[in-house]
GROMACS .gro file of C-alpha atoms in nm:
model
  216
    1MET     CA    1   1.920   0.109  -1.783
    2LEU     CA    2   1.507  -0.012  -1.711
    3GLY     CA    3   1.593  -0.039  -1.344
    4LEU     CA    4   1.428   0.309  -1.283
    5TYR     CA    5   1.150   0.171  -1.102
    6LEU     CA    6   1.093   0.229  -0.744
    7HIS     CA    7   0.855   0.048  -0.549
    8ARG     CA    8   0.629   0.230  -0.260
    9GLU     CA    9   0.306   0.119  -0.113
   10SER     CA   10   0.099   0.422  -0.262
   11VAL     CA   11  -0.213   0.449  -0.427
   12ILE     CA   12  -0.019   0.609  -0.749
   13HIS     CA   13   0.195   0.257  -0.772
   14ARG     CA   14  -0.132   0.079  -0.755
   15LEU     CA   15  -0.287   0.268  -1.015
   16PRO     CA   16  -0.317   0.065  -1.389
   17ALA     CA   17  -0.071   0.173  -1.621
   18GLY     CA   18  -0.325   0.296  -1.877
   19VAL     CA   19  -0.437   0.573  -1.616
   20LYS     CA   20  -0.159   0.690  -1.554
   21LEU     CA   21  -0.042   0.719  -1.922
   22GLY     CA   22  -0.365   0.851  -2.047
   23GLY     CA   23  -0.353   1.118  -1.761
   24LEU     CA   24   0.002   1.214  -1.908
   25LEU     CA   25  -0.137   1.262  -2.244
   26LEU     CA   26  -0.434   1.476  -2.090
   27VAL     CA   27  -0.198   1.689  -1.897
   28THR     CA   28   0.035   1.714  -2.185
   29VAL     CA   29  -0.201   1.865  -2.418
   30ALA     CA   30  -0.371   2.084  -2.150
   31VAL     CA   31  -0.045   2.220  -2.099
   32LEU     CA   32   0.024   2.280  -2.451
   33ALA     CA   33  -0.302   2.437  -2.516
   34LEU     CA   34  -0.299   2.676  -2.206
   35PRO     CA   35  -0.182   3.049  -2.278
   36GLY     CA   36   0.161   3.145  -2.093
   37ALA     CA   37   0.310   3.003  -1.781
   38TRP     CA   38  -0.069   2.846  -1.659
   39GLY     CA   39   0.011   2.532  -1.829
   40ALA     CA   40   0.312   2.482  -1.645
   41LEU     CA   41   0.235   2.593  -1.337
   42ALA     CA   42  -0.112   2.344  -1.335
   43ALA     CA   43   0.151   2.098  -1.446
   44ALA     CA   44   0.371   2.174  -1.191
   45LEU     CA   45   0.121   2.143  -0.936
   46ILE     CA   46  -0.066   1.845  -1.030
   47GLY     CA   47   0.361   1.696  -1.043
   48ALA     CA   48   0.395   1.790  -0.708
   49ALA     CA   49   0.054   1.637  -0.587
   50VAL     CA   50   0.181   1.316  -0.760
   51LEU     CA   51   0.505   1.332  -0.609
   52ALA     CA   52   0.360   1.327  -0.210
   53ALA     CA   53   0.136   1.056  -0.304
   54ALA     CA   54   0.345   0.836  -0.451
   55ARG     CA   55   0.597   0.859  -0.174
   56LEU     CA   56   0.890   0.913  -0.385
   57PRO     CA   57   1.192   1.106  -0.231
   58THR     CA   58   1.186   1.429  -0.367
   59GLY     CA   59   1.578   1.474  -0.406
   60ARG     CA   60   1.576   1.181  -0.682
   61VAL     CA   61   1.332   1.353  -0.859
   62LEU     CA   62   1.446   1.652  -0.867
   63ALA     CA   63   1.776   1.538  -0.959
   64GLU     CA   64   1.623   1.394  -1.301
   65LEU     CA   65   1.523   1.741  -1.394
   66ARG     CA   66   1.849   1.936  -1.401
   67ALA     CA   67   1.971   1.803  -1.669
   68PRO     CA   68   1.692   1.815  -1.892
   69VAL     CA   69   1.624   2.182  -1.755
   70VAL     CA   70   1.956   2.239  -1.891
   71MET     CA   71   1.996   2.086  -2.212
   72LEU     CA   72   1.635   2.263  -2.271
   73THR     CA   73   1.738   2.603  -2.185
   74LEU     CA   74   2.030   2.554  -2.416
   75LEU     CA   75   1.825   2.471  -2.680
   76PHE     CA   76   1.513   2.744  -2.707
   77GLY     CA   77   1.804   2.991  -2.588
   78PHE     CA   78   1.974   2.901  -2.923
   79GLN     CA   79   1.629   2.954  -3.070
   80ALA     CA   80   1.585   3.238  -2.949
   81LEU     CA   81   1.877   3.402  -3.042
   82LEU     CA   82   1.839   3.305  -3.430
   83ALA     CA   83   1.485   3.362  -3.438
   84GLY     CA   84   1.535   3.687  -3.239
   85GLY     CA   85   1.233   3.573  -2.986
   86GLY     CA   86   1.221   3.698  -2.611
   87TRP     CA   87   1.363   3.556  -2.352
   88GLU     CA   88   1.030   3.554  -2.154
   89GLU     CA   89   0.860   3.290  -2.445
   90THR     CA   90   1.194   3.134  -2.388
   91ALA     CA   91   1.150   3.082  -1.974
   92VAL     CA   92   0.762   2.975  -2.070
   93ALA     CA   93   0.876   2.692  -2.316
   94VAL     CA   94   1.161   2.569  -2.048
   95ALA     CA   95   0.899   2.540  -1.797
   96ARG     CA   96   0.609   2.383  -1.999
   97PHE     CA   97   0.874   2.125  -2.117
   98ALA     CA   98   1.032   2.102  -1.746
   99ALA     CA   99   0.725   2.002  -1.595
  100LEU     CA  100   0.573   1.758  -1.828
  101ILE     CA  101   0.936   1.611  -1.787
  102LEU     CA  102   0.845   1.580  -1.425
  103LEU     CA  103   0.549   1.420  -1.501
  104ALA     CA  104   0.683   1.174  -1.752
  105THR     CA  105   0.926   1.062  -1.477
  106LEU     CA  106   0.704   1.037  -1.206
  107VAL     CA  107   0.551   0.763  -1.425
  108THR     CA  108   0.849   0.597  -1.446
  109LEU     CA  109   0.941   0.579  -1.177
  110THR     CA  110   0.594   0.443  -1.028
  111THR     CA  111   0.514   0.213  -1.340
  112ARG     CA  112   0.716  -0.121  -1.422
  113VAL     CA  113   0.791  -0.163  -1.747
  114MET     CA  114   0.636  -0.514  -1.814
  115ASP     CA  115   0.307  -0.317  -1.732
  116MET     CA  116   0.408  -0.061  -2.016
  117VAL     CA  117   0.504  -0.297  -2.231
  118ASP     CA  118   0.136  -0.517  -2.162
  119LEU     CA  119  -0.059  -0.221  -2.214
  120PHE     CA  120   0.099  -0.120  -2.552
  121GLU     CA  121   0.081  -0.443  -2.687
  122ARG     CA  122  -0.320  -0.455  -2.617
  123LEU     CA  123  -0.343  -0.133  -2.787
  124PHE     CA  124  -0.127  -0.218  -3.075
  125GLY     CA  125  -0.276  -0.522  -3.124
  126LEU     CA  126  -0.574  -0.349  -3.282
  127LEU     CA  127  -0.338  -0.278  -3.583
  128ARG     CA  128  -0.254  -0.661  -3.624
  129PRO     CA  129  -0.459  -0.672  -3.929
  130VAL     CA  130  -0.254  -0.434  -4.123
  131GLY     CA  131   0.082  -0.590  -4.047
  132VAL     CA  132   0.167  -0.405  -3.699
  133ASN     CA  133   0.386  -0.622  -3.462
  134PRO     CA  134   0.233  -0.522  -3.128
  135ALA     CA  135   0.531  -0.686  -2.927
  136LYS     CA  136   0.800  -0.493  -3.136
  137MET     CA  137   0.629  -0.155  -3.128
  138ALA     CA  138   0.525  -0.213  -2.742
  139LEU     CA  139   0.861  -0.229  -2.674
  140MET     CA  140   1.009   0.005  -2.858
  141LEU     CA  141   0.761   0.263  -2.723
  142ALA     CA  142   0.822   0.133  -2.347
  143LEU     CA  143   1.205   0.158  -2.408
  144THR     CA  144   1.157   0.519  -2.526
  145ILE     CA  145   0.992   0.625  -2.242
  146ARG     CA  146   1.264   0.462  -2.002
  147PHE     CA  147   1.550   0.665  -2.160
  148ILE     CA  148   1.384   1.010  -2.127
  149PRO     CA  149   1.525   1.006  -1.750
  150LEU     CA  150   1.857   0.831  -1.863
  151LEU     CA  151   1.913   1.073  -2.156
  152GLY     CA  152   1.919   1.338  -1.867
  153GLU     CA  153   2.181   1.136  -1.654
  154GLN     CA  154   2.407   1.113  -1.943
  155VAL     CA  155   2.368   1.464  -1.991
  156HIS     CA  156   2.461   1.562  -1.631
  157GLU     CA  157   2.781   1.357  -1.687
  158VAL     CA  158   2.875   1.510  -1.993
  159ARG     CA  159   2.807   1.864  -1.861
  160MET     CA  160   3.018   1.749  -1.491
  161ALA     CA  161   3.324   1.674  -1.771
  162GLN     CA  162   3.271   1.950  -1.963
  163ARG     CA  163   3.300   2.153  -1.646
  164ALA     CA  164   3.617   1.983  -1.542
  165ARG     CA  165   3.797   2.071  -1.898
  166GLY     CA  166   3.678   2.451  -1.838
  167VAL     CA  167   3.444   2.417  -2.229
  168GLU     CA  168   3.127   2.445  -2.038
  169ARG     CA  169   2.965   2.709  -2.284
  170ASN     CA  170   3.120   2.478  -2.576
  171ILE     CA  171   2.789   2.314  -2.756
  172ALA     CA  172   2.969   2.092  -2.963
  173ALA     CA  173   3.151   1.948  -2.662
  174LEU     CA  174   2.806   1.854  -2.506
  175PHE     CA  175   2.616   1.743  -2.822
  176VAL     CA  176   2.921   1.498  -2.939
  177PRO     CA  177   3.002   1.317  -2.655
  178LEU     CA  178   2.664   1.265  -2.586
  179LEU     CA  179   2.557   1.136  -2.922
  180VAL     CA  180   2.844   0.876  -2.872
  181LYS     CA  181   2.679   0.814  -2.532
  182ILE     CA  182   2.353   0.737  -2.669
  183LEU     CA  183   2.459   0.526  -2.949
  184THR     CA  184   2.673   0.315  -2.706
  185MET     CA  185   2.382   0.239  -2.530
  186ALA     CA  186   2.192   0.116  -2.801
  187ASP     CA  187   2.445  -0.083  -2.885
  188ASP     CA  188   2.439  -0.207  -2.539
  189LEU     CA  189   2.067  -0.276  -2.550
  190THR     CA  190   2.088  -0.472  -2.888
  191ALA     CA  191   2.318  -0.703  -2.720
  192ALA     CA  192   2.110  -0.746  -2.396
  193LEU     CA  193   1.798  -0.814  -2.657
  194GLU     CA  194   2.001  -1.101  -2.839
  195ALA     CA  195   2.164  -1.213  -2.516
  196ARG     CA  196   1.777  -1.276  -2.378
  197GLY     CA  197   1.653  -1.449  -2.761
  198TYR     CA  198   1.461  -1.144  -2.900
  199ASP     CA  199   1.482  -1.224  -3.279
  200PRO     CA  200   1.378  -0.903  -3.446
  201ALA     CA  201   1.232  -1.124  -3.732
  202ASP     CA  202   0.964  -1.329  -3.551
  203THR     CA  203   0.643  -1.187  -3.535
  204GLY     CA  204   0.555  -1.407  -3.251
  205THR     CA  205   0.859  -1.390  -3.022
  206LYS     CA  206   0.902  -1.159  -2.702
  207VAL     CA  207   1.173  -1.073  -2.466
  208THR     CA  208   1.270  -1.386  -2.265
  209GLY     CA  209   1.321  -1.264  -1.893
  210THR     CA  210   1.210  -0.906  -1.931
  211LYS     CA  211   0.951  -0.903  -1.660
  212ASN     CA  212   1.283  -1.019  -1.404
  213SER     CA  213   1.535  -0.816  -1.576
  214THR     CA  214   1.310  -0.460  -1.593
  215GLN     CA  215   1.177  -0.470  -1.215
  216ARG     CA  216   1.504  -0.487  -1.068
   0.00000   0.00000   0.00000
């Protein structure tokens, strides 16, 4: 689940996690602020440059986009039908989010989970006086980021199973098994955290062995 990091000797891999996540945030704001497809085009060009600089396998990265794009098309297409909007707006929305998913995937493939956890923990440490547990919040955000590409893989598996049964156009046949898979993954993650000694009631504990397990 957490083994999405691909080690390469590149300048992108050597960048601090804060720089990469900060850049992702700035690009996201720019993509959503630019009108029409200009934001998606800019994000796609940035993604292509980062992909080349990080020396990542292009096929692997593009495969991560297949399932999210299918899901986004279904969601925005359904919304367009209900709202009576134009398909041009739907295509632009899908392109925007696909470009952002590409950039988020590049961040996950070039950043160790432990580096993300350390960054988030330092940031949330500023909120400790108001009762925030930095370790728990950092772990939650890091896992959320890692679940985005994993969710795409699960959508792809469900779609393949649908196609084999001839029900690929049935929306319920997509979301029901996908929900079951997500809940199963959540249960497995809970069991893994408990096996590593994580105590959700302890405000000072961290997950033991996280660094080794997340870098495999």
